[in-house]
Amino acid sequence: MNKVFDPTTASHEGAALRGDYSQAGDDFAIAQDWTAYTPEDHALWRQLYQRQISLMPQYACAEFRAGLDHLDCADGVPDFERASKRLRALTGWELVAVPGLIPDDAFFKHLSERRFPVTSWLRKPEEVEYLVEPDVFHDFFGHLPIISDPVFADFLQLYGKRGLEAEQRNAVKYLARLYWYTVEFGLIRRNGQLKAFGAGILSSSGETPYAVESQTPARVKFDRERIMHSNYLIDQFQKTYFVIDEFDELFAALDTLDIDQFLKTETDKPDIAVGRTLASDKLIAPNAPRAA
Ligand code: HBI
Ligand code: FE
């Protein structure tokens, strides 16, 4: 099956696709082929894992940390089948291996059926610091732990369902912003302290402390319409993070979203530029930086 996937139609625009799409089925699923990872891959995974795990007690929310424990993935690039078993037991989700970014419709379909697409390839040693496109470390370490939370798990499935609907109505752009500012870069407030749950934050050693305690970016109370109008950048630390108090807020935001109504009343409003804050934003202070 020779499928051509144009990355410029995906929301992570400009990402170079490096996986092998020629083996993918119509749903873009491939075999993980766990035995093909080299000892160097496993060593690089352990290096990435060790660096991130040391940051989690301070910066990740409790649900994410509990999920990470359940996934038990310290030793090397994880076997997706084993991880699927664990996740299935917790929230009924499983993993599906993919070659990288996949088209929106295939992505939404998987989520709507409680399957999370996980890129199978691992970055190269010279990319430990930074990568624009998702690899197995970002997808597995960043995304899967929080899917062990039942409320988040239901929210993500609903995102898939609403995404399929948005596709029919040409509204994916607005839904994708919600995903970006929550699933990828979301913060949650716990006992007055900010913690991260977004995968883009928690798979990055630089952005993890930055998102939670830097004085530079703005932190704004979660607001569905505000986010749906907000542009974002994929190749640098975020300039604005949105903060929830409960995962229920995410579920409710999608559950009560009337896409047709939004298109009718909201889409003539201008986009909000990256880094801009509005008078109506409820601003939230960062945590005090960790003592050195
Ligand atoms: N494919 N593998 C993969 N991972 C993503 O996060 C992803 C994708 N395709 C489309 C997509 N994200 C976004 O465009 C949607 O959330 C809108
Ligand atoms: Fe991601």
Coordinates of C-alpha atoms and ligand atoms in Angstrom, one line a residue:
M1 CA 0.0 0.0 0.0
N2 CA 1.7 3.2 -1.1
K3 CA 0.2 6.0 0.8
V4 CA 1.4 9.5 0.4
F5 CA 0.7 11.7 3.5
D6 CA 1.3 15.4 3.1
P7 CA 2.5 16.8 6.4
T8 CA 1.4 20.3 5.5
T9 CA -2.2 19.1 6.0
A10 CA -1.3 18.1 9.6
S11 CA -1.3 20.6 12.4
H12 CA 2.4 20.1 13.1
E13 CA 3.2 21.8 9.9
G14 CA 6.6 21.5 8.4
A15 CA 7.6 18.4 10.3
A16 CA 9.7 16.1 8.2
L17 CA 8.2 12.7 8.2
R18 CA 10.9 10.0 8.9
G19 CA 8.9 6.9 9.6
D20 CA 8.2 4.3 7.0
Y21 CA 4.6 4.9 5.8
S22 CA 4.8 2.3 3.0
Q23 CA 4.0 -0.5 5.4
A24 CA 1.0 1.3 7.0
G25 CA -2.6 0.1 6.6
D26 CA -5.5 2.5 5.9
D27 CA -5.6 3.3 9.6
F28 CA -1.8 4.1 9.4
A29 CA -1.2 1.3 11.9
I30 CA 2.1 -0.6 11.6
A31 CA 3.8 -3.3 13.6
Q32 CA 6.1 -1.9 16.3
D33 CA 8.8 -4.6 15.7
W34 CA 10.3 -4.2 19.2
T35 CA 13.2 -6.5 18.4
A36 CA 14.5 -4.0 15.8
Y37 CA 15.5 -1.5 18.5
T38 CA 19.3 -1.5 19.0
P39 CA 21.1 -1.5 22.3
E40 CA 21.9 2.2 21.5
D41 CA 18.2 2.9 21.2
H42 CA 17.5 1.3 24.6
A43 CA 20.4 3.2 26.2
L44 CA 19.2 6.5 24.7
W45 CA 15.7 5.8 26.1
R46 CA 17.1 5.2 29.5
Q47 CA 19.0 8.4 29.3
L48 CA 15.8 10.3 28.3
Y49 CA 13.8 8.5 31.0
Q50 CA 16.3 9.2 33.8
R51 CA 16.4 12.9 33.0
Q52 CA 12.6 13.2 33.0
I53 CA 11.8 11.0 35.9
S54 CA 14.0 13.2 38.2
L55 CA 11.8 16.2 37.3
M56 CA 8.4 14.5 37.8
P57 CA 7.9 14.7 41.6
Q58 CA 8.3 18.5 41.4
Y59 CA 6.5 19.3 38.2
A60 CA 4.1 16.6 37.1
C61 CA 0.6 16.2 38.5
A62 CA -0.1 13.2 40.7
E63 CA -2.3 11.4 38.1
F64 CA 0.6 11.5 35.5
R65 CA 3.1 10.2 38.1
A66 CA 0.8 7.3 39.0
G67 CA 0.3 6.4 35.4
L68 CA 4.0 6.4 34.8
D69 CA 4.5 4.0 37.7
H70 CA 1.9 1.7 36.1
L71 CA 3.6 1.7 32.7
D72 CA 6.9 0.6 34.2
C73 CA 9.1 1.8 31.3
A74 CA 12.4 2.7 32.8
D75 CA 14.5 -0.1 31.3
G76 CA 14.4 0.7 27.6
V77 CA 12.1 1.4 24.6
P78 CA 8.9 -0.2 25.8
D79 CA 7.0 -3.1 24.2
F80 CA 3.7 -1.7 23.0
E81 CA 1.7 -4.9 23.6
R82 CA 2.8 -5.1 27.2
A83 CA 1.9 -1.4 27.7
S84 CA -1.5 -1.9 26.0
K85 CA -2.3 -4.7 28.5
R86 CA -1.5 -2.4 31.4
L87 CA -3.5 0.6 30.1
R88 CA -6.4 -1.6 29.0
A89 CA -6.7 -2.8 32.6
L90 CA -6.7 0.8 33.9
T91 CA -8.9 2.7 31.5
G92 CA -9.6 0.5 28.5
W93 CA -7.1 2.2 26.2
E94 CA -4.5 0.6 24.0
L95 CA -1.6 1.6 21.9
V96 CA -1.4 1.5 18.1
A97 CA 2.1 1.8 16.5
V98 CA 2.3 4.4 13.8
P99 CA 5.2 5.7 11.6
G100 CA 4.8 9.3 12.9
L101 CA 2.2 12.0 12.3
I102 CA -0.8 10.6 10.6
P103 CA -3.8 12.4 8.9
D104 CA -6.4 14.0 11.2
D105 CA -9.2 11.6 10.2
A106 CA -7.1 8.5 11.1
F107 CA -5.9 10.1 14.3
F108 CA -9.4 11.1 15.4
K109 CA -10.7 7.6 14.5
H110 CA -8.2 5.9 16.7
L111 CA -8.8 8.2 19.7
S112 CA -12.6 7.8 19.3
E113 CA -12.1 4.1 19.8
R114 CA -9.7 4.4 22.7
R115 CA -6.5 3.7 20.8
F116 CA -3.6 6.1 21.2
P117 CA -1.3 6.3 18.1
V118 CA 2.4 6.0 19.3
T119 CA 5.2 6.7 16.9
S120 CA 7.6 3.7 16.9
W121 CA 10.9 5.3 16.0
L122 CA 13.3 6.9 18.5
R123 CA 15.2 10.1 18.0
K124 CA 18.9 10.1 17.4
P125 CA 21.5 10.8 20.1
E126 CA 22.2 14.3 18.7
E127 CA 18.5 15.1 19.2
V128 CA 18.2 14.4 22.9
E129 CA 17.6 18.1 23.6
Y130 CA 15.0 18.9 21.0
L131 CA 12.7 17.5 18.3
V132 CA 9.8 19.1 16.5
E133 CA 8.0 15.9 15.4
P134 CA 6.8 13.3 17.8
D135 CA 8.9 10.2 18.4
V136 CA 8.3 7.2 20.7
F137 CA 9.7 9.0 23.7
H138 CA 7.3 11.9 23.3
D139 CA 4.3 9.8 22.5
F140 CA 4.9 7.1 25.1
F141 CA 6.4 8.9 28.1
G142 CA 4.6 12.2 27.4
H143 CA 1.1 11.0 26.4
L144 CA 0.3 7.6 27.9
P145 CA 0.7 8.2 31.7
I146 CA -2.2 10.6 32.0
I147 CA -4.5 8.3 29.9
S148 CA -4.5 6.1 33.1
D149 CA -6.7 8.7 34.6
P150 CA -10.4 7.8 34.0
V151 CA -11.6 11.3 33.5
F152 CA -8.8 12.3 31.1
A153 CA -9.2 9.0 29.3
D154 CA -12.9 9.8 28.6
F155 CA -12.0 13.3 27.6
L156 CA -9.4 12.1 25.0
Q157 CA -11.9 9.7 23.5
L158 CA -14.5 12.5 23.3
Y159 CA -11.8 14.6 21.5
G160 CA -11.6 11.9 18.9
K161 CA -15.4 11.9 18.4
R162 CA -15.7 15.6 18.3
G163 CA -12.7 15.7 15.9
L164 CA -14.4 13.4 13.4
E165 CA -17.4 15.8 13.6
A166 CA -15.2 18.9 13.2
E167 CA -13.7 17.3 10.1
Q168 CA -17.1 17.2 8.4
R169 CA -17.6 20.8 9.2
N170 CA -14.1 22.2 8.4
A171 CA -13.5 23.1 12.0
V172 CA -10.4 21.0 12.8
K173 CA -8.3 24.1 13.2
Y174 CA -10.2 25.2 16.2
L175 CA -10.3 21.7 17.8
A176 CA -6.6 21.3 17.2
R177 CA -5.9 24.4 19.3
L178 CA -7.8 22.9 22.2
Y179 CA -5.6 19.8 21.9
W180 CA -2.4 21.8 21.7
Y181 CA -3.1 23.9 24.8
T182 CA -4.3 21.0 26.9
V183 CA -3.2 17.5 25.8
E184 CA 0.2 18.9 24.7
F185 CA 0.8 21.9 27.0
G186 CA -1.8 21.9 29.7
L187 CA -1.2 22.9 33.4
I188 CA -3.3 22.0 36.3
R189 CA -3.6 23.8 39.7
R190 CA -3.3 21.6 42.8
N191 CA -3.4 23.2 46.3
G192 CA -2.4 26.5 44.8
Q193 CA 0.6 24.9 43.0
L194 CA 0.9 24.5 39.3
K195 CA 1.7 21.0 37.9
A196 CA 2.0 19.9 34.3
F197 CA 0.0 17.2 32.6
G198 CA 0.7 18.1 28.9
A199 CA 2.8 15.7 26.9
G200 CA 4.8 18.5 25.1
I201 CA 5.9 19.8 28.5
L202 CA 6.5 16.5 30.3
S203 CA 8.6 14.9 27.5
S204 CA 10.9 17.9 27.5
S205 CA 13.6 18.5 30.1
G206 CA 13.8 22.2 29.3
E207 CA 10.1 23.0 29.1
T208 CA 9.2 21.0 32.2
P209 CA 10.6 23.5 34.8
Y210 CA 10.0 26.4 32.4
A211 CA 6.3 25.8 32.0
V212 CA 5.7 25.6 35.8
E213 CA 8.0 28.2 37.3
S214 CA 9.5 30.6 34.7
Q215 CA 8.5 34.3 35.0
T216 CA 8.6 34.6 31.2
P217 CA 5.4 32.9 29.8
A218 CA 1.9 33.9 30.7
R219 CA -0.5 31.5 32.5
V220 CA -4.2 31.9 31.8
K221 CA -7.2 30.2 33.4
F222 CA -8.6 27.7 30.9
D223 CA -11.2 29.3 28.6
R224 CA -12.5 27.2 25.7
E225 CA -13.3 30.1 23.3
R226 CA -10.1 31.9 24.1
I227 CA -8.1 28.8 23.2
M228 CA -10.0 28.1 20.1
H229 CA -9.0 31.5 18.8
S230 CA -5.3 31.3 19.8
N231 CA -2.5 30.6 17.4
Y232 CA 0.4 28.5 18.6
L233 CA 4.1 27.8 17.6
I234 CA 5.5 24.3 17.4
D235 CA 9.2 25.0 17.4
Q236 CA 9.9 26.9 20.7
F237 CA 8.7 27.0 24.3
Q238 CA 5.2 28.2 24.6
K239 CA 4.5 31.9 25.4
T240 CA 1.1 31.1 27.0
Y241 CA 0.0 28.1 29.1
F242 CA -3.6 27.5 30.0
V243 CA -4.5 26.2 33.5
I244 CA -7.3 23.9 34.6
D245 CA -8.4 22.9 38.1
E246 CA -10.0 19.6 37.3
F247 CA -9.9 17.2 34.3
D248 CA -13.7 17.4 34.3
E249 CA -13.3 20.9 32.9
L250 CA -11.7 19.4 29.8
F251 CA -14.5 16.8 29.3
A252 CA -17.2 19.4 29.9
A253 CA -15.6 21.9 27.4
L254 CA -15.9 19.3 24.6
D255 CA -19.2 17.8 25.8
T256 CA -21.0 21.2 25.7
L257 CA -19.3 22.5 22.5
D258 CA -21.7 23.2 19.7
I259 CA -19.5 23.2 16.7
D260 CA -22.1 24.6 14.3
Q261 CA -22.9 27.4 16.8
F262 CA -19.2 28.1 17.1
L263 CA -18.8 28.4 13.4
K264 CA -21.8 30.6 13.1
T265 CA -20.9 33.1 15.9
E266 CA -17.2 32.9 16.5
T267 CA -15.3 32.4 13.3
D268 CA -15.4 36.0 12.1
K269 CA -13.4 37.0 15.2
P270 CA -9.7 37.5 14.6
D271 CA -7.0 35.0 15.7
I272 CA -5.2 35.8 18.9
A273 CA -1.5 36.2 18.2
V274 CA 1.0 34.0 19.9
G275 CA 2.0 35.4 23.3
R276 CA -0.7 38.1 23.4
T277 CA -2.7 38.4 26.6
L278 CA -6.1 39.9 26.8
A279 CA -7.8 42.1 29.4
S280 CA -10.3 39.4 30.0
D281 CA -7.6 36.7 30.7
K282 CA -7.5 35.4 34.3
L283 CA -3.8 35.4 34.9
I284 CA -2.2 32.9 37.3
A285 CA 1.2 33.2 39.0
P286 CA 4.0 30.7 38.4
N287 CA 5.4 28.6 41.2
A288 CA 8.5 29.9 43.0
P289 CA 11.6 28.6 41.2
R290 CA 13.0 25.5 42.8
A291 CA 15.9 26.3 45.2
A292 CA 19.2 25.4 43.5
Ligands
HBI1 N1 -0.7 12.1 14.4 N2 0.8 10.5 15.3 C1 0.1 11.7 15.4 N3 0.1 12.3 16.6 C2 -0.6 13.5 16.8 O1 -0.5 14.1 17.9 C3 -1.4 14.0 15.7 C4 -1.4 13.2 14.5 N4 -2.2 13.7 13.5 C5 -3.0 14.8 13.6 C6 -2.8 15.5 14.9 N5 -2.1 15.1 15.8 C7 -3.6 16.8 15.1 O2 -3.7 17.5 13.9 C8 -5.0 16.7 15.7 O3 -4.9 16.8 17.1 C9 -5.9 17.8 15.2
FE2 FE 2.1 14.9 21.2

